[in-house]
JSON list of C-alpha atoms in Angstrom, two decimals:
[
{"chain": "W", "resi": 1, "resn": "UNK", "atom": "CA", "xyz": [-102.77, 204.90, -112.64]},
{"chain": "W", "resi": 2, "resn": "UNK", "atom": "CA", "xyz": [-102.65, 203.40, -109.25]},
{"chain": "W", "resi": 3, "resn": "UNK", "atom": "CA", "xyz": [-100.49, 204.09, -106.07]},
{"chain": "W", "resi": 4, "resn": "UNK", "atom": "CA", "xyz": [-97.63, 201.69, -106.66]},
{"chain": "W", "resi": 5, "resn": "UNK", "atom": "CA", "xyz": [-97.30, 203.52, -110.35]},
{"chain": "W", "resi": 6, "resn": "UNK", "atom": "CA", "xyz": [-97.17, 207.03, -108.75]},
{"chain": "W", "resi": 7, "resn": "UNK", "atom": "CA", "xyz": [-95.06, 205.98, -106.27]},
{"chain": "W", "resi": 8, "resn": "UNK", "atom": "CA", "xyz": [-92.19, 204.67, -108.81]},
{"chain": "W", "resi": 9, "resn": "UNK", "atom": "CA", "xyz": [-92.76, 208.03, -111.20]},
{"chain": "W", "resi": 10, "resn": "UNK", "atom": "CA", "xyz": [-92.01, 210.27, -108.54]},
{"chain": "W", "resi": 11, "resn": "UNK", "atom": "CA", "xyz": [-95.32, 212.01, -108.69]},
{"chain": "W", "resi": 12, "resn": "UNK", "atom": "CA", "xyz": [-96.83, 213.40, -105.94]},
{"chain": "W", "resi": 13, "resn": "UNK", "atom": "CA", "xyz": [-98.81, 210.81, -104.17]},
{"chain": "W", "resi": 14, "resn": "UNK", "atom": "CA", "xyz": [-102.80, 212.78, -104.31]},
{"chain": "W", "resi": 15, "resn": "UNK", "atom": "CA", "xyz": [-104.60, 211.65, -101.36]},
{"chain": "W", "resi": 16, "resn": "UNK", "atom": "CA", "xyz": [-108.21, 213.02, -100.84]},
{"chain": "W", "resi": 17, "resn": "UNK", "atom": "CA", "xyz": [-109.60, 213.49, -97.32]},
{"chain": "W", "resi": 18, "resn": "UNK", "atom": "CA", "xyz": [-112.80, 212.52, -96.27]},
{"chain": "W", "resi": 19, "resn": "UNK", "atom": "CA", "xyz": [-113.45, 213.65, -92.94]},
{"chain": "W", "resi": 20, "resn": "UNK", "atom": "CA", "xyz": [-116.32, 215.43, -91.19]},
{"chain": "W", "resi": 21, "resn": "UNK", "atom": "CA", "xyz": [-114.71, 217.24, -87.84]},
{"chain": "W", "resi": 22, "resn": "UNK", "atom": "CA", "xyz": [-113.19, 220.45, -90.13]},
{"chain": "W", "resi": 23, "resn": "UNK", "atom": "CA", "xyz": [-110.22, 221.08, -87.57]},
{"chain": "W", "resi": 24, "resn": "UNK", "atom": "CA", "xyz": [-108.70, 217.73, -87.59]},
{"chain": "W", "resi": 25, "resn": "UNK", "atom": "CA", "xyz": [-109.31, 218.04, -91.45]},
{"chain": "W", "resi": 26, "resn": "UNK", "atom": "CA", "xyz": [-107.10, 221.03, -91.60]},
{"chain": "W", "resi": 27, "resn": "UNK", "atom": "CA", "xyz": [-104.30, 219.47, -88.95]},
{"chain": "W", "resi": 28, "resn": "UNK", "atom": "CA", "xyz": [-104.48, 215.94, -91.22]},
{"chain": "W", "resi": 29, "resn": "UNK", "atom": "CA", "xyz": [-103.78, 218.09, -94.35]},
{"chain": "W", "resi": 30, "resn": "UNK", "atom": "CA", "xyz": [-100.90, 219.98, -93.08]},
{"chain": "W", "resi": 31, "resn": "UNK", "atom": "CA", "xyz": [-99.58, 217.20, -91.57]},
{"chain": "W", "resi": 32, "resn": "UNK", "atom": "CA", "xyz": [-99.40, 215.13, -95.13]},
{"chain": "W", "resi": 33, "resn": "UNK", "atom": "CA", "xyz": [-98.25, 218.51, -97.17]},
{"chain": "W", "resi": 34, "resn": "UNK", "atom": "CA", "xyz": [-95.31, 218.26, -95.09]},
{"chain": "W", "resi": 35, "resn": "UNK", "atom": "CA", "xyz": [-93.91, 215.01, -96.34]},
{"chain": "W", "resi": 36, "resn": "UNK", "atom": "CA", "xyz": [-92.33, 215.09, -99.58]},
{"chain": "W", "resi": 37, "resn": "UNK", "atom": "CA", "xyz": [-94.23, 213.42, -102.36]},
{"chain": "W", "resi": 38, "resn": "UNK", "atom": "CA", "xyz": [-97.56, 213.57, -100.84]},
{"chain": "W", "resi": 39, "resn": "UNK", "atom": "CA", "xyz": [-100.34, 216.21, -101.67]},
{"chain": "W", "resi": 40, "resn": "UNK", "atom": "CA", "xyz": [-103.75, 216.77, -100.36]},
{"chain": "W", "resi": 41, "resn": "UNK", "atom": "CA", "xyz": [-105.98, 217.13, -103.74]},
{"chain": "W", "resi": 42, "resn": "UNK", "atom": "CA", "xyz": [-109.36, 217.54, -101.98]},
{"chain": "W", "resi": 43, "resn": "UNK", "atom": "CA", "xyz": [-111.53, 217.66, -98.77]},
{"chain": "W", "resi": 44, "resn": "UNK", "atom": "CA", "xyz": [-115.00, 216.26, -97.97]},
{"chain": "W", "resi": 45, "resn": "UNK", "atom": "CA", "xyz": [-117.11, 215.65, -95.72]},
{"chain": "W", "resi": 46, "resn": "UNK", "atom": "CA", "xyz": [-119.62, 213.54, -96.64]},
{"chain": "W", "resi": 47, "resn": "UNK", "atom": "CA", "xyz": [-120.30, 210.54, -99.52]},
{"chain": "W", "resi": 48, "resn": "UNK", "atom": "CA", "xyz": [-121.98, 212.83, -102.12]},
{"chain": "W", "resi": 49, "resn": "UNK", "atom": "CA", "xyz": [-119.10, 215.32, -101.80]},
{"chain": "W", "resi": 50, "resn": "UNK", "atom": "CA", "xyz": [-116.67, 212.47, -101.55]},
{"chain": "W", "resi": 51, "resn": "UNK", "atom": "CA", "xyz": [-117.12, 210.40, -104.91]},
{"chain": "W", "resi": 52, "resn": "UNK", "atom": "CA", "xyz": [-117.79, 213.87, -106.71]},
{"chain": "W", "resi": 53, "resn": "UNK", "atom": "CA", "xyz": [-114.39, 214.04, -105.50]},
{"chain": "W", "resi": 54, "resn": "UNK", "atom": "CA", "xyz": [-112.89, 211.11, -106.90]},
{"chain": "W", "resi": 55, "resn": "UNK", "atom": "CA", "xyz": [-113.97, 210.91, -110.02]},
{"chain": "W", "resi": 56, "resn": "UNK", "atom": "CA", "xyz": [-112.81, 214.78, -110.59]},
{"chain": "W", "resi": 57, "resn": "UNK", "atom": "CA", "xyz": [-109.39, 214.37, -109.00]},
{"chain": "W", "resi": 58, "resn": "UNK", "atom": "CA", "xyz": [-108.39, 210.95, -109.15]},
{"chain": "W", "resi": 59, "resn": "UNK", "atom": "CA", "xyz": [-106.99, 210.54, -105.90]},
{"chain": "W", "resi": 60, "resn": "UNK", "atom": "CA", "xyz": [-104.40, 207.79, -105.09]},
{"chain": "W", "resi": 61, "resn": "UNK", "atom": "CA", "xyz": [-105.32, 207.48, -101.83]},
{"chain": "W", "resi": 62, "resn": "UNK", "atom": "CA", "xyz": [-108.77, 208.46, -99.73]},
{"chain": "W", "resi": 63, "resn": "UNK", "atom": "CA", "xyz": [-108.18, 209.21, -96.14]},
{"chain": "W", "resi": 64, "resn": "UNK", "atom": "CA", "xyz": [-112.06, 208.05, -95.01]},
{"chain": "W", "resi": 65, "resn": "UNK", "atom": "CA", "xyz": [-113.45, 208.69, -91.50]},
{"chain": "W", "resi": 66, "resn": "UNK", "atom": "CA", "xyz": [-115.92, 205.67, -90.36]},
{"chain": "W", "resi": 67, "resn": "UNK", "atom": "CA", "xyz": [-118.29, 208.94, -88.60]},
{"chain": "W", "resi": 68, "resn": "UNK", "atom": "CA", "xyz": [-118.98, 211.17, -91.91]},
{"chain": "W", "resi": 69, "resn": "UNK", "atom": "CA", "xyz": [-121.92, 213.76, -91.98]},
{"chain": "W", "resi": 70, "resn": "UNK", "atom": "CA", "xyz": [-125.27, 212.15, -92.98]},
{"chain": "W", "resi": 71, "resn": "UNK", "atom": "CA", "xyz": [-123.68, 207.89, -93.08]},
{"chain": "W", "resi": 72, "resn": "UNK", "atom": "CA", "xyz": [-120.78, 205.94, -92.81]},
{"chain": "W", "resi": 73, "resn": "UNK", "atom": "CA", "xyz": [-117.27, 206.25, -93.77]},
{"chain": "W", "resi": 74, "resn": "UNK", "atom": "CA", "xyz": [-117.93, 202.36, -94.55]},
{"chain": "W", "resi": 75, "resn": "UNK", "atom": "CA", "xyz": [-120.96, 202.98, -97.33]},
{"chain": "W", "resi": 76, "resn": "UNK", "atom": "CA", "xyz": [-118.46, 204.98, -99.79]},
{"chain": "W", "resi": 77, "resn": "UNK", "atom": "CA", "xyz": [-115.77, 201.91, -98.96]},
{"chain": "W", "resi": 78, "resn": "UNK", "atom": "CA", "xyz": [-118.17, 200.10, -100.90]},
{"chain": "W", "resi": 79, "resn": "UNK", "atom": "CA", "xyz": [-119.46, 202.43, -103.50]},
{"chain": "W", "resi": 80, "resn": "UNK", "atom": "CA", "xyz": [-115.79, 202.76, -104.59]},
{"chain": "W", "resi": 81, "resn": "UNK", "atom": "CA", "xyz": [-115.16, 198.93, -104.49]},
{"chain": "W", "resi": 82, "resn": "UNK", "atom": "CA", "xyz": [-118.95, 198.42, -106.62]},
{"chain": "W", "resi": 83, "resn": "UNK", "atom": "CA", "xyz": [-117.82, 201.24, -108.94]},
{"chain": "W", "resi": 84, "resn": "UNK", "atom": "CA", "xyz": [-114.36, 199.49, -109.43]},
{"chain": "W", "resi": 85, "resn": "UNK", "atom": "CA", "xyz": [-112.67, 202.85, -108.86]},
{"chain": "W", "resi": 86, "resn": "UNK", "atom": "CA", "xyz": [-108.85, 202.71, -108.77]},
{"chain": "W", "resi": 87, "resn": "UNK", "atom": "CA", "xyz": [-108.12, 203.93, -105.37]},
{"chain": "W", "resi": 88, "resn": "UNK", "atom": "CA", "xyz": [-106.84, 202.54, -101.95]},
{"chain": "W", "resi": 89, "resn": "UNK", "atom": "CA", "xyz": [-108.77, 203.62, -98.95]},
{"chain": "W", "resi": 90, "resn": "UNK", "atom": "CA", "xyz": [-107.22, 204.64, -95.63]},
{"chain": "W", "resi": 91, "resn": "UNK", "atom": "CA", "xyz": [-109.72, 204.30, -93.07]},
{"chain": "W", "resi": 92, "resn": "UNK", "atom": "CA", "xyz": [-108.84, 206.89, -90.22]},
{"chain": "W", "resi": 93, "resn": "UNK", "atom": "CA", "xyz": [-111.34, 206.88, -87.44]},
{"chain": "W", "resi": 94, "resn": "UNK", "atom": "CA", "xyz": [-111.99, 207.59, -83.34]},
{"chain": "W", "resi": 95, "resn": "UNK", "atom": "CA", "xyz": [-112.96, 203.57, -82.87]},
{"chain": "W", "resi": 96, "resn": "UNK", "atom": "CA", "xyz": [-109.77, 201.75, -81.84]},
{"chain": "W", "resi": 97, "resn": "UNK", "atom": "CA", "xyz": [-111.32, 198.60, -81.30]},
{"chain": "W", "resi": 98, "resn": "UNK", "atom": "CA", "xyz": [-111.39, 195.47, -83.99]},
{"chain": "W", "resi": 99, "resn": "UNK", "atom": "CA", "xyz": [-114.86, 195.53, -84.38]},
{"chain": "W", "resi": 100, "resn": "UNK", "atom": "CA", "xyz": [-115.03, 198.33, -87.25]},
{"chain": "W", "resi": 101, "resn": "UNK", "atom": "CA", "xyz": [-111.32, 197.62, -88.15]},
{"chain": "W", "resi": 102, "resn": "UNK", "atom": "CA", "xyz": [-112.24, 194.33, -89.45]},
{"chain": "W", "resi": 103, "resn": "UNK", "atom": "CA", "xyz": [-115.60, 195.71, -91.25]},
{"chain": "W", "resi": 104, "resn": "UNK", "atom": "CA", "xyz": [-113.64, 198.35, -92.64]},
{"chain": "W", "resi": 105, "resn": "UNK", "atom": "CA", "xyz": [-111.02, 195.75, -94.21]},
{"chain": "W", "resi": 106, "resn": "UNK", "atom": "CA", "xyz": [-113.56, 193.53, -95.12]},
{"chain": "W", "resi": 107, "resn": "UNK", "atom": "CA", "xyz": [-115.53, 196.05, -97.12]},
{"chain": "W", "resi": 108, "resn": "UNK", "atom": "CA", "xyz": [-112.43, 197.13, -99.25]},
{"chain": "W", "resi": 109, "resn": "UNK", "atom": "CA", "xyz": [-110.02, 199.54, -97.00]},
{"chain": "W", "resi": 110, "resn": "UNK", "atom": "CA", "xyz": [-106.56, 198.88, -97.43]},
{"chain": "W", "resi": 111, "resn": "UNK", "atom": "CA", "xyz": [-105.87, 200.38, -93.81]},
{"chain": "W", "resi": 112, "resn": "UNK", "atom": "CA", "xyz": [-106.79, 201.23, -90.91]},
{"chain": "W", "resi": 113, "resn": "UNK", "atom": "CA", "xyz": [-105.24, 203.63, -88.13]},
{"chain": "W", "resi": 114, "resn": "UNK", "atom": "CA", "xyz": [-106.71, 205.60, -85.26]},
{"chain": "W", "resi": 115, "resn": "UNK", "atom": "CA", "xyz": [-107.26, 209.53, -84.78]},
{"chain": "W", "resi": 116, "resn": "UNK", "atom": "CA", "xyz": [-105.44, 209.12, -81.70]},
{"chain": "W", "resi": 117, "resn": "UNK", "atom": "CA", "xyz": [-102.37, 207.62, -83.31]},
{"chain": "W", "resi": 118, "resn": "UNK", "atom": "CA", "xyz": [-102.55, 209.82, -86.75]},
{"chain": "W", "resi": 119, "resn": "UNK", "atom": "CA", "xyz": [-100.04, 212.33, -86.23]},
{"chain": "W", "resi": 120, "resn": "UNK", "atom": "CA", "xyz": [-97.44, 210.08, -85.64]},
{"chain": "W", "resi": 121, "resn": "UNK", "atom": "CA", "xyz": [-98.57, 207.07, -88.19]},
{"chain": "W", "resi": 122, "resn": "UNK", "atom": "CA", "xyz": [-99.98, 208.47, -91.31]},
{"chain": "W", "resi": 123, "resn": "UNK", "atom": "CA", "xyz": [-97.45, 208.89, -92.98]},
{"chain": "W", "resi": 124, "resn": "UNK", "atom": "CA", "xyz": [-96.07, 206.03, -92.65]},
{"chain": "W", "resi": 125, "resn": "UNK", "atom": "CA", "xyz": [-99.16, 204.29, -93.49]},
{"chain": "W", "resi": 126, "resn": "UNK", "atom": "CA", "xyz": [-99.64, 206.21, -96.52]},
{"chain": "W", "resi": 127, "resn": "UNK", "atom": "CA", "xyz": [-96.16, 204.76, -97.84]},
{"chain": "W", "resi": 128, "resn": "UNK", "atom": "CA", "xyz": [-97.20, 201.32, -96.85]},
{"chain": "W", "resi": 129, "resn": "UNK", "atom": "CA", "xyz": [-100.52, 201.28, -98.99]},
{"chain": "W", "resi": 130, "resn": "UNK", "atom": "CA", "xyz": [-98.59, 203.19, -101.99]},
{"chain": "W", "resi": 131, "resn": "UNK", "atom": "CA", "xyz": [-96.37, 200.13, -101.78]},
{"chain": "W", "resi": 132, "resn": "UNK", "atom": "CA", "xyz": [-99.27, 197.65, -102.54]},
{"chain": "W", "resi": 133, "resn": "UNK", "atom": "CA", "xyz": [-99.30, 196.76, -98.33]},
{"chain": "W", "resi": 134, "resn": "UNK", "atom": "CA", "xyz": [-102.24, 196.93, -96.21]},
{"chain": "W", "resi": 135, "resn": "UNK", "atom": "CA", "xyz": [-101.28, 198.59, -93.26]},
{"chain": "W", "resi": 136, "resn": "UNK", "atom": "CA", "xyz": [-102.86, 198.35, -89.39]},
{"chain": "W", "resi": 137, "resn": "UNK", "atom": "CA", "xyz": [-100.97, 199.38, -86.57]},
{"chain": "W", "resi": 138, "resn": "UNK", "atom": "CA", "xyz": [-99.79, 197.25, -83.58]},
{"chain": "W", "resi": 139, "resn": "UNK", "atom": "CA", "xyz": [-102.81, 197.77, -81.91]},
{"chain": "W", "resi": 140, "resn": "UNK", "atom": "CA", "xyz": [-105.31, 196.67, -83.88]},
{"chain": "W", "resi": 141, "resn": "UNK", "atom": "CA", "xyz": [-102.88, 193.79, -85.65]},
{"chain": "W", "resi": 142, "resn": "UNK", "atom": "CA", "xyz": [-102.93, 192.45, -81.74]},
{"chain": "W", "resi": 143, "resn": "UNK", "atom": "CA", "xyz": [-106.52, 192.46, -81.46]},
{"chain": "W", "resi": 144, "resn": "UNK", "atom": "CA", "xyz": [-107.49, 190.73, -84.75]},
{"chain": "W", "resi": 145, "resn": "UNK", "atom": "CA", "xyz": [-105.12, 188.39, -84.04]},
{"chain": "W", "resi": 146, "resn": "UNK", "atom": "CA", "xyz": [-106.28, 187.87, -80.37]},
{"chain": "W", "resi": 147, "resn": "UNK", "atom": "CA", "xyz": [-110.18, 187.68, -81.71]},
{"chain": "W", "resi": 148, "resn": "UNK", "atom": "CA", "xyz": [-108.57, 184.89, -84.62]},
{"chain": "W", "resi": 149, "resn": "UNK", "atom": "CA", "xyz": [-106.92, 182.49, -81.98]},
{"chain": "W", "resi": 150, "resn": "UNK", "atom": "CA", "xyz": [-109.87, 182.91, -78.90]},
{"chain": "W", "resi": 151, "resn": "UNK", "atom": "CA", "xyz": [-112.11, 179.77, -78.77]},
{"chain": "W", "resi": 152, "resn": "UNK", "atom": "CA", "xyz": [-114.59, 183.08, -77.39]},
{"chain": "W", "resi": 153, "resn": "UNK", "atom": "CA", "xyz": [-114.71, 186.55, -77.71]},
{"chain": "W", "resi": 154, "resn": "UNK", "atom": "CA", "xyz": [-117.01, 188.56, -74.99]},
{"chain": "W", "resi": 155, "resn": "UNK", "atom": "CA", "xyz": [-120.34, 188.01, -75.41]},
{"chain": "W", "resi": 156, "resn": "UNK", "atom": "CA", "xyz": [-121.18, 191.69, -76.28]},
{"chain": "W", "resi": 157, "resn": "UNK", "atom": "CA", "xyz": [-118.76, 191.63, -79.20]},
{"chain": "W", "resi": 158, "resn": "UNK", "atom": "CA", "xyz": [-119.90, 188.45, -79.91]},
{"chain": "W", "resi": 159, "resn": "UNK", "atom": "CA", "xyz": [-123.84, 189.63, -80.11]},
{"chain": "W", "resi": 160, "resn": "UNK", "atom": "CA", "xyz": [-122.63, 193.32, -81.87]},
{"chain": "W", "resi": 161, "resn": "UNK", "atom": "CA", "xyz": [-120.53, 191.23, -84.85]},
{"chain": "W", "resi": 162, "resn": "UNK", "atom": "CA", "xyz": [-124.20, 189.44, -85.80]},
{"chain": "W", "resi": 163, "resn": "UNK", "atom": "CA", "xyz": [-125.44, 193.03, -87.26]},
{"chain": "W", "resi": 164, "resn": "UNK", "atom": "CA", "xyz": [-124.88, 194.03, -90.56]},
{"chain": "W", "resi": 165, "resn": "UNK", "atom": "CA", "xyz": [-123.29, 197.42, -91.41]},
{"chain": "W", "resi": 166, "resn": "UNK", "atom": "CA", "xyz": [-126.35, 199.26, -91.96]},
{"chain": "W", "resi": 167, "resn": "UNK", "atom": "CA", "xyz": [-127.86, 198.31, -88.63]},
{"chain": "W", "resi": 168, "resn": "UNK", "atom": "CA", "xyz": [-124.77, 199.18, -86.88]},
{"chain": "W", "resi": 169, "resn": "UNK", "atom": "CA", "xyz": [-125.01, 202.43, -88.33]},
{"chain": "W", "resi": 170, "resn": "UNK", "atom": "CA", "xyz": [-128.80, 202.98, -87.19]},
{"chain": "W", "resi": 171, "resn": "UNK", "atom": "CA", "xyz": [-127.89, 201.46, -83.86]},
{"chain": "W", "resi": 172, "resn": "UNK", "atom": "CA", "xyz": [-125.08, 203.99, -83.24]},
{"chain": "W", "resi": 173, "resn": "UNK", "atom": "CA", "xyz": [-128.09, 206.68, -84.63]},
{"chain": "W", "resi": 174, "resn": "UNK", "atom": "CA", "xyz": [-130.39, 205.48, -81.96]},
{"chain": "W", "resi": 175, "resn": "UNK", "atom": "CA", "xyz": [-127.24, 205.88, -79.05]},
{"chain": "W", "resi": 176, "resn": "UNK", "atom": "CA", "xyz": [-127.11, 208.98, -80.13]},
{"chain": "W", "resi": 177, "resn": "UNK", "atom": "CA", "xyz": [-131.04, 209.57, -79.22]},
{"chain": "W", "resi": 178, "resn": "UNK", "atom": "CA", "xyz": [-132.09, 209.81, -82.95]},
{"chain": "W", "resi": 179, "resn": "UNK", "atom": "CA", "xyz": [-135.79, 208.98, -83.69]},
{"chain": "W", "resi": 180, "resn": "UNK", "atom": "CA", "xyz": [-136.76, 206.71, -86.28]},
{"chain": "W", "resi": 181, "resn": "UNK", "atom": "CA", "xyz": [-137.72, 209.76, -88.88]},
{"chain": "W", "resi": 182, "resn": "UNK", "atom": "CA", "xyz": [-134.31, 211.36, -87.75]},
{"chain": "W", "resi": 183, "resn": "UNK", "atom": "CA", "xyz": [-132.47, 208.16, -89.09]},
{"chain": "W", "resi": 184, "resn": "UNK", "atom": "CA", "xyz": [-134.89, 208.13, -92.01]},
{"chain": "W", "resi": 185, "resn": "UNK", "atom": "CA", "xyz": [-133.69, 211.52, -93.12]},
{"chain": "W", "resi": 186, "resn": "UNK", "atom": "CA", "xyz": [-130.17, 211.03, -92.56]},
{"chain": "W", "resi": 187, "resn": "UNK", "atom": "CA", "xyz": [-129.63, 208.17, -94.37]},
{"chain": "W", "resi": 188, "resn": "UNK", "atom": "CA", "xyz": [-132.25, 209.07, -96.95]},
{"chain": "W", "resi": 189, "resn": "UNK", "atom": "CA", "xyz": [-134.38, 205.20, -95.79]},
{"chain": "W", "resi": 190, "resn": "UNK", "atom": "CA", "xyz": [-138.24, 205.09, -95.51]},
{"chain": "W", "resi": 191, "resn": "UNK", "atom": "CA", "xyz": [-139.55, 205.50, -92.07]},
{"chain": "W", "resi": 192, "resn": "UNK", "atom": "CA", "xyz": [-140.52, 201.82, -92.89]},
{"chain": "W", "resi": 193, "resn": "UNK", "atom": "CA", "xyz": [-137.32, 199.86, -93.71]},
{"chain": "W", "resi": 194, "resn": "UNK", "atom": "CA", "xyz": [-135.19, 201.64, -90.84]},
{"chain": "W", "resi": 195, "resn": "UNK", "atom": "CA", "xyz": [-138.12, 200.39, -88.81]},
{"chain": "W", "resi": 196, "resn": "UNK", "atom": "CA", "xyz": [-137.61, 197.07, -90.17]},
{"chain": "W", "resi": 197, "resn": "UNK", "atom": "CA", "xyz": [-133.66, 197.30, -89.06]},
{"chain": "W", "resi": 198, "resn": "UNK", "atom": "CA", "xyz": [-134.96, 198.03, -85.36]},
{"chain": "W", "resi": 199, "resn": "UNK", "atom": "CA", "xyz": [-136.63, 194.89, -85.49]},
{"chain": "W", "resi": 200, "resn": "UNK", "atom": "CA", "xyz": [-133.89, 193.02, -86.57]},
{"chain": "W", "resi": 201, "resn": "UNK", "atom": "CA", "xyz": [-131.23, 194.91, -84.26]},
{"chain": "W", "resi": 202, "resn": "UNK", "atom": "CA", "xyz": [-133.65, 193.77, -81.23]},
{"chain": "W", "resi": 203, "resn": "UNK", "atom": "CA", "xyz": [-133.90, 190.26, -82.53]},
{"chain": "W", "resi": 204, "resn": "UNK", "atom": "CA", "xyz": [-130.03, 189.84, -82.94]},
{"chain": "W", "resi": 205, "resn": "UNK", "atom": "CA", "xyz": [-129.47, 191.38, -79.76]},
{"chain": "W", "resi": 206, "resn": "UNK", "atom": "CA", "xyz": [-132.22, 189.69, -78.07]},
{"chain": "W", "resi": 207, "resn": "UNK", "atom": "CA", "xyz": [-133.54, 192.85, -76.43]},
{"chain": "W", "resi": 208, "resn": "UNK", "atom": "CA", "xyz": [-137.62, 192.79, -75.62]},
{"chain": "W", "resi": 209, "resn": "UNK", "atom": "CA", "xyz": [-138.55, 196.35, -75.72]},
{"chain": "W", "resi": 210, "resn": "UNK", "atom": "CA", "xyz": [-137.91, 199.63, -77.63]},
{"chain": "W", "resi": 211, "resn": "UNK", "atom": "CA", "xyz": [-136.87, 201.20, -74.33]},
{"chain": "W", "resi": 212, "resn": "UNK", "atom": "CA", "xyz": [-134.03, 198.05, -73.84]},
{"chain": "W", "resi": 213, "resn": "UNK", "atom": "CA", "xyz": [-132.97, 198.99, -77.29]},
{"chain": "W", "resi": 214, "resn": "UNK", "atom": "CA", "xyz": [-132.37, 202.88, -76.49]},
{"chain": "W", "resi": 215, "resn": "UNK", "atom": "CA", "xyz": [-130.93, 201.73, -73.49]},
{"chain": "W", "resi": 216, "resn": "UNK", "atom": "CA", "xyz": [-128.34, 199.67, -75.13]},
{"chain": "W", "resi": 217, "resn": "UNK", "atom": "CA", "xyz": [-127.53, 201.67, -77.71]},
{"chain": "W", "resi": 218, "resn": "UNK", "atom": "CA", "xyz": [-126.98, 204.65, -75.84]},
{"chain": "W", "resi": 219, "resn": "UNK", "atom": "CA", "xyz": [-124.15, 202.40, -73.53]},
{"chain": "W", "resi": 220, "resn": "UNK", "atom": "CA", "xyz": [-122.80, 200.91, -76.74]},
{"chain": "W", "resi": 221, "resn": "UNK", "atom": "CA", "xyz": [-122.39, 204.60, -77.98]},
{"chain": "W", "resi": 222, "resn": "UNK", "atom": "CA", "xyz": [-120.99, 205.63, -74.64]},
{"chain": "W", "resi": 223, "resn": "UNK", "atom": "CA", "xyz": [-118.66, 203.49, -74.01]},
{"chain": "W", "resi": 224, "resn": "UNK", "atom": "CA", "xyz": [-117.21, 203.04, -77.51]},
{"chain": "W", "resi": 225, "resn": "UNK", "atom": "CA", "xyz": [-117.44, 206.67, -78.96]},
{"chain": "W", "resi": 226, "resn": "UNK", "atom": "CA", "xyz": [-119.56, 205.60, -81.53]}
]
């Protein structure tokens, strides 16, 4: 059964949320009890947790944060698109900026808002994806668009939009001063291959040195909230 058929037989819309900060978890849940015909049927936070989730409740709709414990919000966007699981993704996250908007469309989501703007839009994008929309707010619409009709885009978007998902991720790791077994562990990689994404971070970014690479990341993560 998917959204738009809930929607029409009056069922409660069952949205599962998949969020690691456990506070904002509660407020998000409250918030979407409220409205009539929505119902929180579960709470994780992480990707194990999360498609154990699925596949027991059947959610409509996942609420999916991009920062999830152990990975990325954007890895179970595309186990649930490989798995050809029947539900729409809501991707709610901290970034506002159309760099992981666009990833997060472009790996399945149907939406995308910001924490910042939740309280006062999630509802209202939960109605637009159980109507078969994809929803993005003003915001982010504005941006995309902007990005679309530029001849150029700044150079450090420009350089950050050459790295693939996964090396995003371990360059948002390595802002955050994680060592190479760190990022191993977390995102259960050899030592070897997340040594290999280093390499090819510093290539696309044409940095020389480990210690330029640190020192990037660590801005990036600064100055984006990554």
């Amino acid at each position: 059964m998917n959204s738009s058929d809930t929607h029409h037989s009056g069922s409660p819309c069952k949205i599962l949320l998949v969020e690691d900060h456990p506070m904002f978890r509660e407020h998000l849940g409250q918030l979407i009890n409220r409205e009539l015909g929505m119902s929180v049927c579960g709470e994780a936070d992480n990707i194990r947790d999360a498609m154990r989730l699925i596949h027991e409740t059947r959610p409509d709709i996942a609420i999916v944060d991009i920062t999830l414990r152990g990975s990325s919000g954007l890895e179970l966007i595309k186990d649930v698109k490989a798995q050809g699981i029947e539900v729409n993704v809501l991707v709610l996250s901290m970034h506002d900026e159309e760099l992981y908007a666009e990833r997060a469309l472009r790996a399945g989501a149907k939406g995308y808002i910001t924490k910042n703007e939740a309280s006062a839009e999630v509802a209202r994008a939960i109605r637009c994806v159980m109507n078969g929309e994809v929803y993005a707010s003003k915001q982010i619409t504005a941006k995309l668009l902007e990005r679309m009709t530029q001849k150029r885009s700044s150079p450090e978007i420009n350089g950050m939009e050459t790295l693939a998902d996964r090396e995003l991720e371990v360059f948002q790791m390595l802002g955050r001063g994680k060592s190479t077994r760190e990022i191993a562990q977390t995102l259960n990689l050899g030592e070897s291959t997340v040594e290999t994404y280093r390499a090819r971070i510093k290539d696309k970014l044409q940095l020389r040195s480990a210690a330029e690479l640190y020192l990037r990341a660590g801005q990036w993560v600064r100055d984006h909230g990554a």
